[in-house]
XYZ file of N, CA and C in Angstrom:
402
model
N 0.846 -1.169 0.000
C 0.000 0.000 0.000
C 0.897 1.240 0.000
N 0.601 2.049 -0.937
C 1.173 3.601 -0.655
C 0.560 4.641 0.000
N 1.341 5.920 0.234
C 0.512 6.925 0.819
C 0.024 8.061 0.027
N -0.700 8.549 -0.194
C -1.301 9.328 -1.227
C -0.167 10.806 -1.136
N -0.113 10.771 -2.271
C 1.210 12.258 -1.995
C 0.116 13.477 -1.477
N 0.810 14.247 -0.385
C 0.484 15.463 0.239
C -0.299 16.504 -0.965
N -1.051 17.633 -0.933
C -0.939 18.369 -1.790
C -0.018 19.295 -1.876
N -0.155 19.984 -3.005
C 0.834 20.745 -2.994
C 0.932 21.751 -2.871
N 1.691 22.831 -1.955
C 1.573 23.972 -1.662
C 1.074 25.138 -2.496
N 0.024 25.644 -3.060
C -0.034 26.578 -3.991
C 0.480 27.481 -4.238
N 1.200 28.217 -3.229
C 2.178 29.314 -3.992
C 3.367 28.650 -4.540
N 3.828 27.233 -4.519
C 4.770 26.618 -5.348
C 3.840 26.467 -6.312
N 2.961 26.002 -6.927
C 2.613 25.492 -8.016
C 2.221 26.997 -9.035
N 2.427 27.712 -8.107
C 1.909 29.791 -8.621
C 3.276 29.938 -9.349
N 4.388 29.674 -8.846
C 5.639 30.240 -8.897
C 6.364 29.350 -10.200
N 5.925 27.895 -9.800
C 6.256 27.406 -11.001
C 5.520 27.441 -12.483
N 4.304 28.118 -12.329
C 3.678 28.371 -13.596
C 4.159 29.880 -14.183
N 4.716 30.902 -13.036
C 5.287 31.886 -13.711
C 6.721 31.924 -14.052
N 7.433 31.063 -13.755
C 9.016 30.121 -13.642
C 8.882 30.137 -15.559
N 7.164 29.263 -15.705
C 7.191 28.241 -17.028
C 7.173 29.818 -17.803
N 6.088 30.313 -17.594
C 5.615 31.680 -18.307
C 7.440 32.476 -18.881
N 7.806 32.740 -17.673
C 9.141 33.514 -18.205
C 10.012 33.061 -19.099
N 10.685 31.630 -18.672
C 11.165 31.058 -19.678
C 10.683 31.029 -21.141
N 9.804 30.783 -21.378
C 9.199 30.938 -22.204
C 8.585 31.736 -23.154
N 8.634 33.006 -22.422
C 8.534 34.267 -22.681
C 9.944 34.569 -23.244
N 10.735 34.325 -22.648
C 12.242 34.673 -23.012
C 12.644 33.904 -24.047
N 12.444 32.795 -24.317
C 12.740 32.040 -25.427
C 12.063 32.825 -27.183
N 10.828 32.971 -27.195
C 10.076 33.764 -27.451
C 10.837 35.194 -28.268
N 11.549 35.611 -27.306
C 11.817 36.826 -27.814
C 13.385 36.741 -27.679
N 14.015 35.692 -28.024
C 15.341 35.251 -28.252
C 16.180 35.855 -27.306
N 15.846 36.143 -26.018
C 17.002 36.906 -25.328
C 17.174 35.260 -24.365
N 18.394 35.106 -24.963
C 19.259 33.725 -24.440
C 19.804 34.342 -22.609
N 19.871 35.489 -22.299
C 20.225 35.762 -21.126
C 19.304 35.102 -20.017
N 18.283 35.646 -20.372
C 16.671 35.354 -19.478
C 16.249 34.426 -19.578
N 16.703 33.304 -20.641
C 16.031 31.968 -20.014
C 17.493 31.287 -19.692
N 18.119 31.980 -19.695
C 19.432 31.154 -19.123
C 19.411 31.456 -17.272
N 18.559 32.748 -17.174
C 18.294 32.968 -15.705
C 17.342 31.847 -15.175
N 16.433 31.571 -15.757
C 15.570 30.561 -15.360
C 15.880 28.973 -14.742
N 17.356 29.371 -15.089
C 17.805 27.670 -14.707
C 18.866 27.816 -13.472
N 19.044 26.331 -13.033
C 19.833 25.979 -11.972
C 21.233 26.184 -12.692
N 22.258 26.222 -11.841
C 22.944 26.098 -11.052
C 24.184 24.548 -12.393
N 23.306 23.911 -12.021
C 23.500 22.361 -12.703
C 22.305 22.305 -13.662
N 21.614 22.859 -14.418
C 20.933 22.806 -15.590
C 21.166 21.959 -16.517
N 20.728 20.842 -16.988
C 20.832 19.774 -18.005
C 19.548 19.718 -19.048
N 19.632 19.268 -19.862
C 18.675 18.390 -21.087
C 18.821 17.359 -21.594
N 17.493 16.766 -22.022
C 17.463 15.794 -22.292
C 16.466 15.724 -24.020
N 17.104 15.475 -24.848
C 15.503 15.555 -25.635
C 15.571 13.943 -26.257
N 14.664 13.415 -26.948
C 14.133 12.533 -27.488
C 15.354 12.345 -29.056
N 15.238 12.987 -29.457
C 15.938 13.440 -30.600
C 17.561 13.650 -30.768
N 18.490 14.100 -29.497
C 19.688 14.396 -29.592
C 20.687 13.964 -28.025
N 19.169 13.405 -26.900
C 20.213 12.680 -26.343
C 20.087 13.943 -25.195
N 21.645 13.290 -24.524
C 22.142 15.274 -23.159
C 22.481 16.168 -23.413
N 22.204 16.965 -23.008
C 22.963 18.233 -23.386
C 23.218 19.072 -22.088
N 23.816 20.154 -21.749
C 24.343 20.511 -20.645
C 23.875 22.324 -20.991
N 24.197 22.703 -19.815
C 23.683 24.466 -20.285
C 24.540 24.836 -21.346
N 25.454 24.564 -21.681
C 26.246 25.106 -23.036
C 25.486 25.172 -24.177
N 25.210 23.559 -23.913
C 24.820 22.962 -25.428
C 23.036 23.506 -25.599
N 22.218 23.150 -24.754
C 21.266 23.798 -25.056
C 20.973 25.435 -25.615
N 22.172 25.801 -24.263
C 21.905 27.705 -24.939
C 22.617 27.613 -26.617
N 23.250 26.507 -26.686
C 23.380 26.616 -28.461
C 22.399 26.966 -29.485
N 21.755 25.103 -28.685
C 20.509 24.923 -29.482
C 19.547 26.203 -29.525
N 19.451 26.753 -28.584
C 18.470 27.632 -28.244
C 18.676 29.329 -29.456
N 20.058 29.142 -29.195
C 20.530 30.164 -30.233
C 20.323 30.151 -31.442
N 20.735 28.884 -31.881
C 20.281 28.403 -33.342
C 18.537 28.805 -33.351
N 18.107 27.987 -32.769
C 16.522 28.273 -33.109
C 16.195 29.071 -33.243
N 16.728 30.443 -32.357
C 15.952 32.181 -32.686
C 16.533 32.733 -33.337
N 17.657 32.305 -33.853
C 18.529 32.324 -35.892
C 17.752 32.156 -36.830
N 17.435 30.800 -36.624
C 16.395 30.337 -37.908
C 15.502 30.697 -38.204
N 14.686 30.468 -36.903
C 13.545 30.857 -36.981
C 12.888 32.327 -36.573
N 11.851 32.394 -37.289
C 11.075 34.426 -37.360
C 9.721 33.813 -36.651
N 9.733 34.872 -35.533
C 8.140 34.855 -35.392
C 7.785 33.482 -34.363
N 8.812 33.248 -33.109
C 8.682 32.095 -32.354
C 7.409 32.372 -31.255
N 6.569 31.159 -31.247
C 5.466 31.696 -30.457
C 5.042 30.307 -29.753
N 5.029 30.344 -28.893
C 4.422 28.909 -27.866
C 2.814 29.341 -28.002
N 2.397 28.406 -28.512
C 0.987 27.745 -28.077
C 0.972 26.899 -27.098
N -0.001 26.977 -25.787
C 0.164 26.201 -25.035
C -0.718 25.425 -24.716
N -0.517 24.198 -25.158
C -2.344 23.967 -25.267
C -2.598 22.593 -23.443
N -1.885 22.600 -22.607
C -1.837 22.192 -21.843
C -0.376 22.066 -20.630
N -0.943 22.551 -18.963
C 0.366 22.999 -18.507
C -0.091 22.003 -16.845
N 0.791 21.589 -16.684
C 0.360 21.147 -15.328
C 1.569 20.782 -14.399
N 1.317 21.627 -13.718
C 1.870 22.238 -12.798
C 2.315 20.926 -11.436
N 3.670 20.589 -11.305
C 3.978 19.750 -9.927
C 4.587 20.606 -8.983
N 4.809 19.463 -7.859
C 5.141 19.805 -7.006
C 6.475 20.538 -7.095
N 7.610 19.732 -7.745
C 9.078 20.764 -8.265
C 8.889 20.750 -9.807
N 8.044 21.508 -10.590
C 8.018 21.549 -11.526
C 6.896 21.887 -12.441
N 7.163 21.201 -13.483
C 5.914 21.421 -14.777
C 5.659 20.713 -15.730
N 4.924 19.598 -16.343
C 4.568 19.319 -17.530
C 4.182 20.309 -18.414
N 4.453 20.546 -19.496
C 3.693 21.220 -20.787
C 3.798 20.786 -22.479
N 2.477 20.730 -22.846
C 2.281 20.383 -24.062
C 2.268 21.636 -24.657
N 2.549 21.907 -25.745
C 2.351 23.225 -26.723
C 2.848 22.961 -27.929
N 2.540 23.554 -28.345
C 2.597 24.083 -30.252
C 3.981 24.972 -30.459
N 5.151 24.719 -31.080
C 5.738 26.296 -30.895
C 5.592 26.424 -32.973
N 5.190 27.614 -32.439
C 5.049 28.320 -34.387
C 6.170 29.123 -34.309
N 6.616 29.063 -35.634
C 7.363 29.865 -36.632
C 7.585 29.574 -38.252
N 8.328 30.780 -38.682
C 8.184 31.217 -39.892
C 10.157 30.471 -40.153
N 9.813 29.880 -41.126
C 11.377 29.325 -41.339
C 12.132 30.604 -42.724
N 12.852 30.713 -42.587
C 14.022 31.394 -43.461
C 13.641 31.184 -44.899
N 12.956 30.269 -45.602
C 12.189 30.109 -46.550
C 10.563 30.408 -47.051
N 10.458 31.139 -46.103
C 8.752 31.679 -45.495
C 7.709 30.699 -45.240
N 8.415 29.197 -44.970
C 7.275 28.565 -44.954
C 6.924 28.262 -43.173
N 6.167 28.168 -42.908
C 5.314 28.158 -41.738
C 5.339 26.640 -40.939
N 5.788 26.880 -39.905
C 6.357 25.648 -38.642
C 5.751 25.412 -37.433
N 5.155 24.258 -37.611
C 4.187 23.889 -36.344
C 4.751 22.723 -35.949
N 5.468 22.639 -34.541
C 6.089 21.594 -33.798
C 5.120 21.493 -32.160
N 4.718 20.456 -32.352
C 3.934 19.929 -31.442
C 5.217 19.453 -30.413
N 5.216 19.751 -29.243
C 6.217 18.866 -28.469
C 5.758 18.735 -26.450
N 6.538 18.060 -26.092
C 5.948 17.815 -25.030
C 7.247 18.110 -23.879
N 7.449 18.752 -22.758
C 8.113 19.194 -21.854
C 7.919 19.016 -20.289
N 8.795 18.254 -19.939
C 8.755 18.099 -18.571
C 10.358 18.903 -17.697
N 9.734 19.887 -16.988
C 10.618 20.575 -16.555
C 10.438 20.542 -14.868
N 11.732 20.104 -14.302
C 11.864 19.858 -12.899
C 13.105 21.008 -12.016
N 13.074 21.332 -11.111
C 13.783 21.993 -10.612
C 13.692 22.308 -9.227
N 14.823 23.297 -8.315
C 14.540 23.512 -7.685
C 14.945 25.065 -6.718
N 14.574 25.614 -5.993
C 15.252 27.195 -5.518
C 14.544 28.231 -6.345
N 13.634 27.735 -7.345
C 13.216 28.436 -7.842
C 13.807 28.669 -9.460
N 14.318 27.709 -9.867
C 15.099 27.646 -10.931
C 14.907 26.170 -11.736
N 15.168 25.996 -12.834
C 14.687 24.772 -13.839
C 16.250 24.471 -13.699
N 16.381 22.993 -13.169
C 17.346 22.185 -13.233
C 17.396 21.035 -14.563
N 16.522 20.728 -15.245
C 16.189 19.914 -15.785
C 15.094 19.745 -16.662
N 15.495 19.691 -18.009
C 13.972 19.924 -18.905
C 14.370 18.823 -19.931
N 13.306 17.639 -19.936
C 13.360 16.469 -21.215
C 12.034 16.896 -22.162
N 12.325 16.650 -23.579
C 11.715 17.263 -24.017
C 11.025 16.319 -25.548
N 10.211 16.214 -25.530
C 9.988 14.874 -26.872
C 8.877 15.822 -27.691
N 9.453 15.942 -28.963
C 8.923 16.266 -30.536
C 9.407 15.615 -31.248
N 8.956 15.578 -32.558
C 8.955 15.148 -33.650
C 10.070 16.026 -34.455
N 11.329 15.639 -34.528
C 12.631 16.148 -35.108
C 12.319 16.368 -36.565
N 11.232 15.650 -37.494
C 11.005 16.359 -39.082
C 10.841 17.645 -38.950
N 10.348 18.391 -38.086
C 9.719 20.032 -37.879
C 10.837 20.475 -37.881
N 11.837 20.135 -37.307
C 13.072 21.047 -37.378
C 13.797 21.449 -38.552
N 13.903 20.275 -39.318
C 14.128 20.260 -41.208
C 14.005 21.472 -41.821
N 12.465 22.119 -41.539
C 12.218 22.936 -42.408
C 13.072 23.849 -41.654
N 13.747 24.243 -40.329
C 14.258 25.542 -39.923
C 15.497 25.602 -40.595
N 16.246 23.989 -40.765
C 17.973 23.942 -41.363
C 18.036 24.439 -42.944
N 16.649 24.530 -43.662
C 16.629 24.993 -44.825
C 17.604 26.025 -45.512
């Protein structure tokens, strides 16, 4: 038999939905500083597609993407909020360097702690990216 987990404090689950908001916001508007604030200390990744990556390598990735891509916009079409953290489903749109139009469905689980994202695995569908390397 288990014990039913506690609930969870709501001003953590407040803090981590505006944690998700900023990051995201910052990604958004390509300033690599501000979602690089958003993270720990020891910040890692994980995606479906490329394996670990470490804060270096992501703020790469991250760089590349607001290179390529015009017009980055999270749709969020589902967010749920844990105890150290966040699930989120969303849409991210953009406009690729060839004007054609990019809809990547992907899915994000982001864990952390102090108030900071230690850890974000992340599973999409790597064809969407194709059209950005154009």
């Amino acid at each position: 038999m288990t014990d039913a987990a506690a609930p969870a404090d709501p001003a953590v689950l407040a803090a981590h939905d505006a944690l998700a908001d900023r990051m995201f916001a910052a990604i958004e508007a390509g300033d690599l500083d501000a979602v690089e604030a958003t993270w720990g200390a020891e910040f890692a990744t994980w995606t479906n597609f490329g394996g670990e990556a470490d804060r270096a390598g992501t703020r790469a990735l991250l760089g590349w993407l607001t290179r390529r891509a015009q017009g980055l916009r999270y749709e969020v079409t589902r967010r749920i909020l844990l105890p150290d953290g966040f699930v989120q489903q969303h849409v991210l749109h953009a406009t690729a360097a060839d004007g054609s139009e990019v809809a990547m469905p992907a899915c994000v689980l982001a864990t952390g702690t102090d108030g900071r994202i230690t850890r974000i695995d992340e599973y999409l569908d790597p064809s969407q990216i194709a059209a950005l390397a154009r």
